[in-house]
C-alpha cells in the first residue's frame, strides 16, 4: 500500500461537536483529497489540496474545512458535526504530473449520534 | 451533482462472461481512470486513459473513451468470482481535481 495513514479509523461523536480527521502521507505527493462515501452516491469530493496551504472546495464542502500546513498532513474538520455527516471518509493522494493515479487510505468510519 | 454517473448501478453475471460498465461525465478532462473497491476497503487504481486516447488495454481490462460524447466504458473479459467488487470511474481535470462517479456493483457468480 502507498504510505497513507488515516486517523482515527473509527469515531463516534455527538451532534454539535467539532471533529478532526487526519490524513498523513509519506510519499511526498503534491495532491491530497478528502472524499465521503455514502450508499447510492459513490465517492463525493469534499475538499482537495494542490500544495501546502493551497486548497479548493469539492462537491460537498458545506460544513467542512481543511488545512494543509505541511506536505505530509491534510486535516479535515467538521466544524459542528451533524447526523448527515455520518459516513465513511477516504483520503487520497496523487503525485506530480497530469497523468498519475490516486492512492487511497483505508477510510475512517464516522458516526454522529 | 456528481461529475460522473455509471451505468448500470448493479450487474450480476456468470463466471466466464464479460462485464461492461459505462461512465458518463460532464466537463472537460485531462484523463479518465477506473478504480475498484472491495467491500469495506479503499479504492485501487485499475487503468488510466488520457483524453487524446480512444482505447486502452491492460490484461483482461479494456477501456474506451469518447470525449465527444463524454463517455467511457470498462470491459472485463472472462470474469472471475474474484472480480466481484464495485467499480468507479474518475475524471481528472485542472489542478489534478479527481471526481468520481456513482459506481457499478459487479457480482460474478461462480
PDB file of C-alpha atoms in Angstrom:
ATOM      1  CA  UNK A   1       0.000   0.000   0.000  1.00  0.00           C
ATOM      2  CA  UNK A   2       1.083   3.581  -0.648  1.00  0.00           C
ATOM      3  CA  UNK A   3       2.161   5.375   2.518  1.00  0.00           C
ATOM      4  CA  UNK A   4      -1.150   6.858   3.562  1.00  0.00           C
ATOM      5  CA  UNK A   5      -2.485   6.681   7.083  1.00  0.00           C
ATOM      6  CA  UNK A   6      -5.876   7.916   8.178  1.00  0.00           C
ATOM      7  CA  UNK A   7      -6.652   8.511  11.821  1.00  0.00           C
ATOM      8  CA  UNK A   8      -8.778   7.680  13.594  1.00  0.00           C
ATOM      9  CA  UNK A   9     -10.143   4.647  11.747  1.00  0.00           C
ATOM     10  CA  UNK A  10     -13.400   4.723  13.666  1.00  0.00           C
ATOM     11  CA  UNK A  11     -15.062   7.502  15.636  1.00  0.00           C
ATOM     12  CA  UNK A  12     -18.401   8.076  17.299  1.00  0.00           C
ATOM     13  CA  UNK A  13     -19.188  11.649  18.209  1.00  0.00           C
ATOM     14  CA  UNK A  14     -22.132  13.706  19.354  1.00  0.00           C
ATOM     15  CA  UNK A  15     -24.076  16.183  17.285  1.00  0.00           C
ATOM     16  CA  UNK A  16     -22.666  19.687  17.548  1.00  0.00           C
ATOM     17  CA  UNK A  17     -19.124  18.732  18.457  1.00  0.00           C
ATOM     18  CA  UNK A  18     -16.128  19.540  16.256  1.00  0.00           C
ATOM     19  CA  UNK A  19     -14.265  16.604  14.770  1.00  0.00           C
ATOM     20  CA  UNK A  20     -10.901  16.481  13.016  1.00  0.00           C
ATOM     21  CA  UNK A  21      -9.764  13.647  10.793  1.00  0.00           C
ATOM     22  CA  UNK A  22      -6.140  13.347   9.843  1.00  0.00           C
ATOM     23  CA  UNK A  23      -4.522  12.086   6.667  1.00  0.00           C
ATOM     24  CA  UNK A  24      -0.784  11.518   6.756  1.00  0.00           C
ATOM     25  CA  UNK A  25       1.362  10.533   3.771  1.00  0.00           C
ATOM     26  CA  UNK A  26       4.974   9.505   3.452  1.00  0.00           C
ATOM     27  CA  UNK A  27       5.102   9.702  -0.372  1.00  0.00           C
ATOM     28  CA  UNK A  28       5.800  13.441  -0.667  1.00  0.00           C
ATOM     29  CA  UNK A  29       2.893  13.688  -3.141  1.00  0.00           C
ATOM     30  CA  UNK A  30       1.659  17.127  -4.072  1.00  0.00           C
ATOM     31  CA  UNK A  31      -2.073  16.459  -4.246  1.00  0.00           C
ATOM     32  CA  UNK A  32      -4.298  15.317  -1.404  1.00  0.00           C
ATOM     33  CA  UNK A  33      -8.037  14.749  -1.299  1.00  0.00           C
ATOM     34  CA  UNK A  34     -10.877  14.106   1.117  1.00  0.00           C
ATOM     35  CA  UNK A  35     -13.942  12.181  -0.012  1.00  0.00           C
ATOM     36  CA  UNK A  36     -17.010  10.852   1.685  1.00  0.00           C
ATOM     37  CA  UNK A  37     -18.706   7.661   0.605  1.00  0.00           C
ATOM     38  CA  UNK A  38     -22.393   7.028   1.147  1.00  0.00           C
ATOM     39  CA  UNK A  39     -24.648   4.337  -0.313  1.00  0.00           C
ATOM     40  CA  UNK A  40     -26.033   5.383  -3.673  1.00  0.00           C
ATOM     41  CA  UNK A  41     -23.662   8.332  -4.034  1.00  0.00           C
ATOM     42  CA  UNK A  42     -20.303   6.737  -4.686  1.00  0.00           C
ATOM     43  CA  UNK A  43     -17.425   8.947  -3.616  1.00  0.00           C
ATOM     44  CA  UNK A  44     -18.018  12.665  -3.377  1.00  0.00           C
ATOM     45  CA  UNK A  45     -15.172  15.131  -3.196  1.00  0.00           C
ATOM     46  CA  UNK A  46     -15.226  17.335  -0.104  1.00  0.00           C
ATOM     47  CA  UNK A  47     -12.005  19.346  -0.433  1.00  0.00           C
ATOM     48  CA  UNK A  48      -8.679  18.837  -2.073  1.00  0.00           C
ATOM     49  CA  UNK A  49      -5.217  20.355  -1.895  1.00  0.00           C
ATOM     50  CA  UNK A  50      -2.794  21.079  -4.713  1.00  0.00           C
ATOM     51  CA  UNK A  51       0.036  22.180  -2.461  1.00  0.00           C
ATOM     52  CA  UNK A  52       0.890  23.354   1.013  1.00  0.00           C
ATOM     53  CA  UNK A  53      -1.725  25.913   2.039  1.00  0.00           C
ATOM     54  CA  UNK A  54      -3.417  25.573  -1.377  1.00  0.00           C
ATOM     55  CA  UNK A  55      -6.866  24.047  -1.105  1.00  0.00           C
ATOM     56  CA  UNK A  56     -10.128  24.150  -3.006  1.00  0.00           C
ATOM     57  CA  UNK A  57     -13.695  23.037  -2.473  1.00  0.00           C
ATOM     58  CA  UNK A  58     -15.254  19.947  -3.916  1.00  0.00           C
ATOM     59  CA  UNK A  59     -18.866  18.960  -4.483  1.00  0.00           C
ATOM     60  CA  UNK A  60     -19.948  18.707  -0.840  1.00  0.00           C
ATOM     61  CA  UNK A  61     -17.819  21.160   1.122  1.00  0.00           C
ATOM     62  CA  UNK A  62     -20.509  22.765   3.298  1.00  0.00           C
ATOM     63  CA  UNK A  63     -19.876  22.065   6.976  1.00  0.00           C
ATOM     64  CA  UNK A  64     -16.268  21.012   6.360  1.00  0.00           C
ATOM     65  CA  UNK A  65     -12.969  22.834   6.442  1.00  0.00           C
ATOM     66  CA  UNK A  66      -9.446  21.652   5.688  1.00  0.00           C
ATOM     67  CA  UNK A  67      -5.909  22.659   6.397  1.00  0.00           C
ATOM     68  CA  UNK A  68      -2.569  21.670   4.958  1.00  0.00           C
ATOM     69  CA  UNK A  69       0.339  23.290   6.735  1.00  0.00           C
ATOM     70  CA  UNK A  70       2.901  20.753   5.533  1.00  0.00           C
ATOM     71  CA  UNK A  71       3.167  18.363   2.606  1.00  0.00           C
ATOM     72  CA  UNK A  72       2.516  15.209   4.583  1.00  0.00           C
ATOM     73  CA  UNK A  73      -0.629  16.151   6.502  1.00  0.00           C
ATOM     74  CA  UNK A  74      -4.115  17.076   5.337  1.00  0.00           C
ATOM     75  CA  UNK A  75      -6.690  17.674   8.054  1.00  0.00           C
ATOM     76  CA  UNK A  76     -10.449  17.582   7.603  1.00  0.00           C
ATOM     77  CA  UNK A  77     -12.540  19.332  10.250  1.00  0.00           C
ATOM     78  CA  UNK A  78     -16.259  19.022  10.760  1.00  0.00           C
ATOM     79  CA  UNK A  79     -16.944  22.319  12.429  1.00  0.00           C
ATOM     80  CA  UNK A  80     -20.139  21.195  14.189  1.00  0.00           C
ATOM     81  CA  UNK A  81     -20.946  17.580  13.413  1.00  0.00           C
ATOM     82  CA  UNK A  82     -24.439  16.677  12.232  1.00  0.00           C
ATOM     83  CA  UNK A  83     -26.057  13.294  11.707  1.00  0.00           C
ATOM     84  CA  UNK A  84     -25.934  13.860   7.932  1.00  0.00           C
ATOM     85  CA  UNK A  85     -22.163  13.750   8.184  1.00  0.00           C
ATOM     86  CA  UNK A  86     -22.242  10.148   9.331  1.00  0.00           C
ATOM     87  CA  UNK A  87     -20.250   8.490   6.576  1.00  0.00           C
ATOM     88  CA  UNK A  88     -17.049   6.759   5.593  1.00  0.00           C
ATOM     89  CA  UNK A  89     -14.318   9.272   4.808  1.00  0.00           C
ATOM     90  CA  UNK A  90     -11.443   8.488   2.472  1.00  0.00           C
ATOM     91  CA  UNK A  91      -8.231  10.355   1.972  1.00  0.00           C
ATOM     92  CA  UNK A  92      -6.318  10.046  -1.284  1.00  0.00           C
ATOM     93  CA  UNK A  93      -3.035  11.312  -2.669  1.00  0.00           C
ATOM     94  CA  UNK A  94      -1.584  11.700  -6.133  1.00  0.00           C
ATOM     95  CA  UNK A  95       1.757  12.792  -7.408  1.00  0.00           C
ATOM     96  CA  UNK A  96       3.124  15.461  -9.682  1.00  0.00           C
ATOM     97  CA  UNK A  97       2.175  15.167 -13.321  1.00  0.00           C
ATOM     98  CA  UNK A  98      -1.109  15.303 -15.145  1.00  0.00           C
ATOM     99  CA  UNK A  99      -1.491  11.590 -15.717  1.00  0.00           C
ATOM    100  CA  UNK A 100      -0.945   9.985 -12.358  1.00  0.00           C
ATOM    101  CA  UNK A 101      -3.137   7.676 -10.372  1.00  0.00           C
ATOM    102  CA  UNK A 102      -4.566   8.320  -6.925  1.00  0.00           C
ATOM    103  CA  UNK A 103      -3.791   6.155  -3.911  1.00  0.00           C
ATOM    104  CA  UNK A 104      -6.323   5.747  -1.148  1.00  0.00           C
ATOM    105  CA  UNK A 105      -6.220   5.361   2.572  1.00  0.00           C
ATOM    106  CA  UNK A 106      -8.228   2.697   4.341  1.00  0.00           C
ATOM    107  CA  UNK A 107     -11.022   5.032   5.370  1.00  0.00           C
ATOM    108  CA  UNK A 108     -12.458   6.464   8.570  1.00  0.00           C
ATOM    109  CA  UNK A 109     -15.914   5.430   9.670  1.00  0.00           C
ATOM    110  CA  UNK A 110     -17.540   8.378  11.432  1.00  0.00           C
ATOM    111  CA  UNK A 111     -20.834   8.098  13.263  1.00  0.00           C
ATOM    112  CA  UNK A 112     -22.564  11.227  14.561  1.00  0.00           C
ATOM    113  CA  UNK A 113     -25.205  10.464  17.194  1.00  0.00           C
TER     114      UNK A 113
ATOM    115  CA  UNK B   1     -24.321  16.898  -8.695  1.00  0.00           C
ATOM    116  CA  UNK B   2     -21.540  14.434  -9.335  1.00  0.00           C
ATOM    117  CA  UNK B   3     -19.235  14.659 -12.298  1.00  0.00           C
ATOM    118  CA  UNK B   4     -19.673  11.056 -13.325  1.00  0.00           C
ATOM    119  CA  UNK B   5     -22.504   8.613 -13.439  1.00  0.00           C
ATOM    120  CA  UNK B   6     -22.162   4.941 -14.045  1.00  0.00           C
ATOM    121  CA  UNK B   7     -24.445   2.520 -15.679  1.00  0.00           C
ATOM    122  CA  UNK B   8     -25.627   0.009 -14.694  1.00  0.00           C
ATOM    123  CA  UNK B   9     -25.747   0.569 -10.940  1.00  0.00           C
ATOM    124  CA  UNK B  10     -25.550  -3.174 -10.412  1.00  0.00           C
ATOM    125  CA  UNK B  11     -24.576  -6.075 -12.640  1.00  0.00           C
ATOM    126  CA  UNK B  12     -24.729  -9.799 -11.993  1.00  0.00           C
ATOM    127  CA  UNK B  13     -23.071 -12.233 -14.400  1.00  0.00           C
ATOM    128  CA  UNK B  14     -21.814 -15.813 -14.514  1.00  0.00           C
ATOM    129  CA  UNK B  15     -18.139 -16.575 -14.213  1.00  0.00           C
ATOM    130  CA  UNK B  16     -16.513 -16.569 -17.645  1.00  0.00           C
ATOM    131  CA  UNK B  17     -18.839 -13.950 -19.110  1.00  0.00           C
ATOM    132  CA  UNK B  18     -17.777 -10.436 -19.993  1.00  0.00           C
ATOM    133  CA  UNK B  19     -18.821  -7.441 -17.900  1.00  0.00           C
ATOM    134  CA  UNK B  20     -19.301  -3.985 -19.363  1.00  0.00           C
ATOM    135  CA  UNK B  21     -19.713  -0.828 -17.319  1.00  0.00           C
ATOM    136  CA  UNK B  22     -20.322   2.642 -18.681  1.00  0.00           C
ATOM    137  CA  UNK B  23     -19.469   6.067 -17.337  1.00  0.00           C
ATOM    138  CA  UNK B  24     -20.731   9.470 -18.444  1.00  0.00           C
ATOM    139  CA  UNK B  25     -19.263  12.743 -17.284  1.00  0.00           C
ATOM    140  CA  UNK B  26     -19.953  16.433 -17.669  1.00  0.00           C
ATOM    141  CA  UNK B  27     -16.859  18.598 -18.048  1.00  0.00           C
ATOM    142  CA  UNK B  28     -13.596  18.531 -19.968  1.00  0.00           C
ATOM    143  CA  UNK B  29     -10.945  16.198 -18.628  1.00  0.00           C
ATOM    144  CA  UNK B  30      -7.218  15.511 -18.760  1.00  0.00           C
ATOM    145  CA  UNK B  31      -7.716  11.812 -18.260  1.00  0.00           C
ATOM    146  CA  UNK B  32     -10.221   9.280 -17.007  1.00  0.00           C
ATOM    147  CA  UNK B  33      -9.415   6.483 -14.599  1.00  0.00           C
ATOM    148  CA  UNK B  34     -11.143   3.363 -13.364  1.00  0.00           C
ATOM    149  CA  UNK B  35     -10.915   2.079  -9.813  1.00  0.00           C
ATOM    150  CA  UNK B  36     -12.069  -0.992  -7.996  1.00  0.00           C
ATOM    151  CA  UNK B  37     -13.288  -1.235  -4.428  1.00  0.00           C
ATOM    152  CA  UNK B  38     -13.718  -4.425  -2.491  1.00  0.00           C
ATOM    153  CA  UNK B  39     -16.279  -4.283   0.290  1.00  0.00           C
ATOM    154  CA  UNK B  40     -15.080  -2.214   3.233  1.00  0.00           C
ATOM    155  CA  UNK B  41     -11.762  -1.317   1.625  1.00  0.00           C
ATOM    156  CA  UNK B  42     -10.176   1.685  -0.059  1.00  0.00           C
ATOM    157  CA  UNK B  43     -10.130   2.096  -3.815  1.00  0.00           C
ATOM    158  CA  UNK B  44      -7.460   0.554  -6.004  1.00  0.00           C
ATOM    159  CA  UNK B  45      -6.436   2.015  -9.350  1.00  0.00           C
ATOM    160  CA  UNK B  46      -7.037  -0.198 -12.400  1.00  0.00           C
ATOM    161  CA  UNK B  47      -6.318   1.768 -15.548  1.00  0.00           C
ATOM    162  CA  UNK B  48      -5.890   5.326 -16.851  1.00  0.00           C
ATOM    163  CA  UNK B  49      -6.802   6.624 -20.300  1.00  0.00           C
ATOM    164  CA  UNK B  50      -5.715  10.043 -21.467  1.00  0.00           C
ATOM    165  CA  UNK B  51      -8.092  12.459 -23.155  1.00  0.00           C
ATOM    166  CA  UNK B  52      -6.301  12.008 -26.513  1.00  0.00           C
ATOM    167  CA  UNK B  53      -6.573   8.211 -26.387  1.00  0.00           C
ATOM    168  CA  UNK B  54      -9.563   6.208 -27.580  1.00  0.00           C
ATOM    169  CA  UNK B  55      -8.837   2.738 -26.272  1.00  0.00           C
ATOM    170  CA  UNK B  56      -6.505   1.098 -23.808  1.00  0.00           C
ATOM    171  CA  UNK B  57      -5.908  -2.465 -22.648  1.00  0.00           C
ATOM    172  CA  UNK B  58      -4.466  -3.939 -19.501  1.00  0.00           C
ATOM    173  CA  UNK B  59      -4.703  -7.688 -19.055  1.00  0.00           C
ATOM    174  CA  UNK B  60      -8.403  -8.588 -19.058  1.00  0.00           C
ATOM    175  CA  UNK B  61      -9.415  -4.928 -18.956  1.00  0.00           C
ATOM    176  CA  UNK B  62     -10.329  -2.812 -21.945  1.00  0.00           C
ATOM    177  CA  UNK B  63     -11.247   0.840 -21.600  1.00  0.00           C
ATOM    178  CA  UNK B  64     -12.661   3.110 -24.270  1.00  0.00           C
ATOM    179  CA  UNK B  65     -13.079   6.860 -24.169  1.00  0.00           C
ATOM    180  CA  UNK B  66     -15.265   9.058 -26.359  1.00  0.00           C
ATOM    181  CA  UNK B  67     -14.637  12.680 -25.438  1.00  0.00           C
ATOM    182  CA  UNK B  68     -17.210  13.947 -27.934  1.00  0.00           C
ATOM    183  CA  UNK B  69     -19.897  12.026 -26.039  1.00  0.00           C
ATOM    184  CA  UNK B  70     -18.203  12.475 -22.673  1.00  0.00           C
ATOM    185  CA  UNK B  71     -18.408   8.780 -22.002  1.00  0.00           C
ATOM    186  CA  UNK B  72     -16.193   5.822 -21.221  1.00  0.00           C
ATOM    187  CA  UNK B  73     -16.654   2.105 -20.869  1.00  0.00           C
ATOM    188  CA  UNK B  74     -14.814  -0.582 -18.947  1.00  0.00           C
ATOM    189  CA  UNK B  75     -14.899  -4.147 -20.235  1.00  0.00           C
ATOM    190  CA  UNK B  76     -13.731  -7.022 -18.062  1.00  0.00           C
ATOM    191  CA  UNK B  77     -13.326 -10.151 -20.152  1.00  0.00           C
ATOM    192  CA  UNK B  78     -13.630 -13.727 -18.905  1.00  0.00           C
ATOM    193  CA  UNK B  79     -14.803 -12.619 -15.481  1.00  0.00           C
ATOM    194  CA  UNK B  80     -13.854 -14.471 -12.311  1.00  0.00           C
ATOM    195  CA  UNK B  81     -15.536 -14.669  -8.928  1.00  0.00           C
ATOM    196  CA  UNK B  82     -12.636 -12.587  -7.571  1.00  0.00           C
ATOM    197  CA  UNK B  83     -13.730  -9.698  -9.828  1.00  0.00           C
ATOM    198  CA  UNK B  84     -16.766  -9.205  -7.583  1.00  0.00           C
ATOM    199  CA  UNK B  85     -16.418  -5.613  -6.366  1.00  0.00           C
ATOM    200  CA  UNK B  86     -17.625  -2.084  -7.012  1.00  0.00           C
ATOM    201  CA  UNK B  87     -16.098  -0.236  -9.937  1.00  0.00           C
ATOM    202  CA  UNK B  88     -15.816   3.531 -10.213  1.00  0.00           C
ATOM    203  CA  UNK B  89     -14.788   5.873 -12.970  1.00  0.00           C
ATOM    204  CA  UNK B  90     -12.920   9.028 -12.022  1.00  0.00           C
ATOM    205  CA  UNK B  91     -12.332  12.105 -14.129  1.00  0.00           C
ATOM    206  CA  UNK B  92      -9.261  14.262 -13.687  1.00  0.00           C
ATOM    207  CA  UNK B  93      -9.437  17.933 -14.565  1.00  0.00           C
ATOM    208  CA  UNK B  94      -7.401  21.042 -13.882  1.00  0.00           C
ATOM    209  CA  UNK B  95      -5.256  21.194 -10.717  1.00  0.00           C
ATOM    210  CA  UNK B  96      -5.499  17.401 -10.692  1.00  0.00           C
ATOM    211  CA  UNK B  97      -9.052  17.590  -9.360  1.00  0.00           C
ATOM    212  CA  UNK B  98     -10.284  13.987  -9.210  1.00  0.00           C
ATOM    213  CA  UNK B  99     -14.017  13.373  -9.087  1.00  0.00           C
ATOM    214  CA  UNK B 100     -15.757  10.020  -9.042  1.00  0.00           C
ATOM    215  CA  UNK B 101     -18.886   8.531 -10.470  1.00  0.00           C
ATOM    216  CA  UNK B 102     -21.549   6.720  -8.525  1.00  0.00           C
ATOM    217  CA  UNK B 103     -20.148   3.270  -9.212  1.00  0.00           C
ATOM    218  CA  UNK B 104     -21.255  -0.088 -10.573  1.00  0.00           C
ATOM    219  CA  UNK B 105     -21.585  -3.024  -8.205  1.00  0.00           C
ATOM    220  CA  UNK B 106     -20.468  -6.174 -10.023  1.00  0.00           C
ATOM    221  CA  UNK B 107     -21.284  -9.654  -8.814  1.00  0.00           C
ATOM    222  CA  UNK B 108     -19.679 -12.602 -10.574  1.00  0.00           C
ATOM    223  CA  UNK B 109     -21.398 -15.869  -9.776  1.00  0.00           C
ATOM    224  CA  UNK B 110     -19.153 -18.950  -9.722  1.00  0.00           C
TER     225      UNK B 110
END
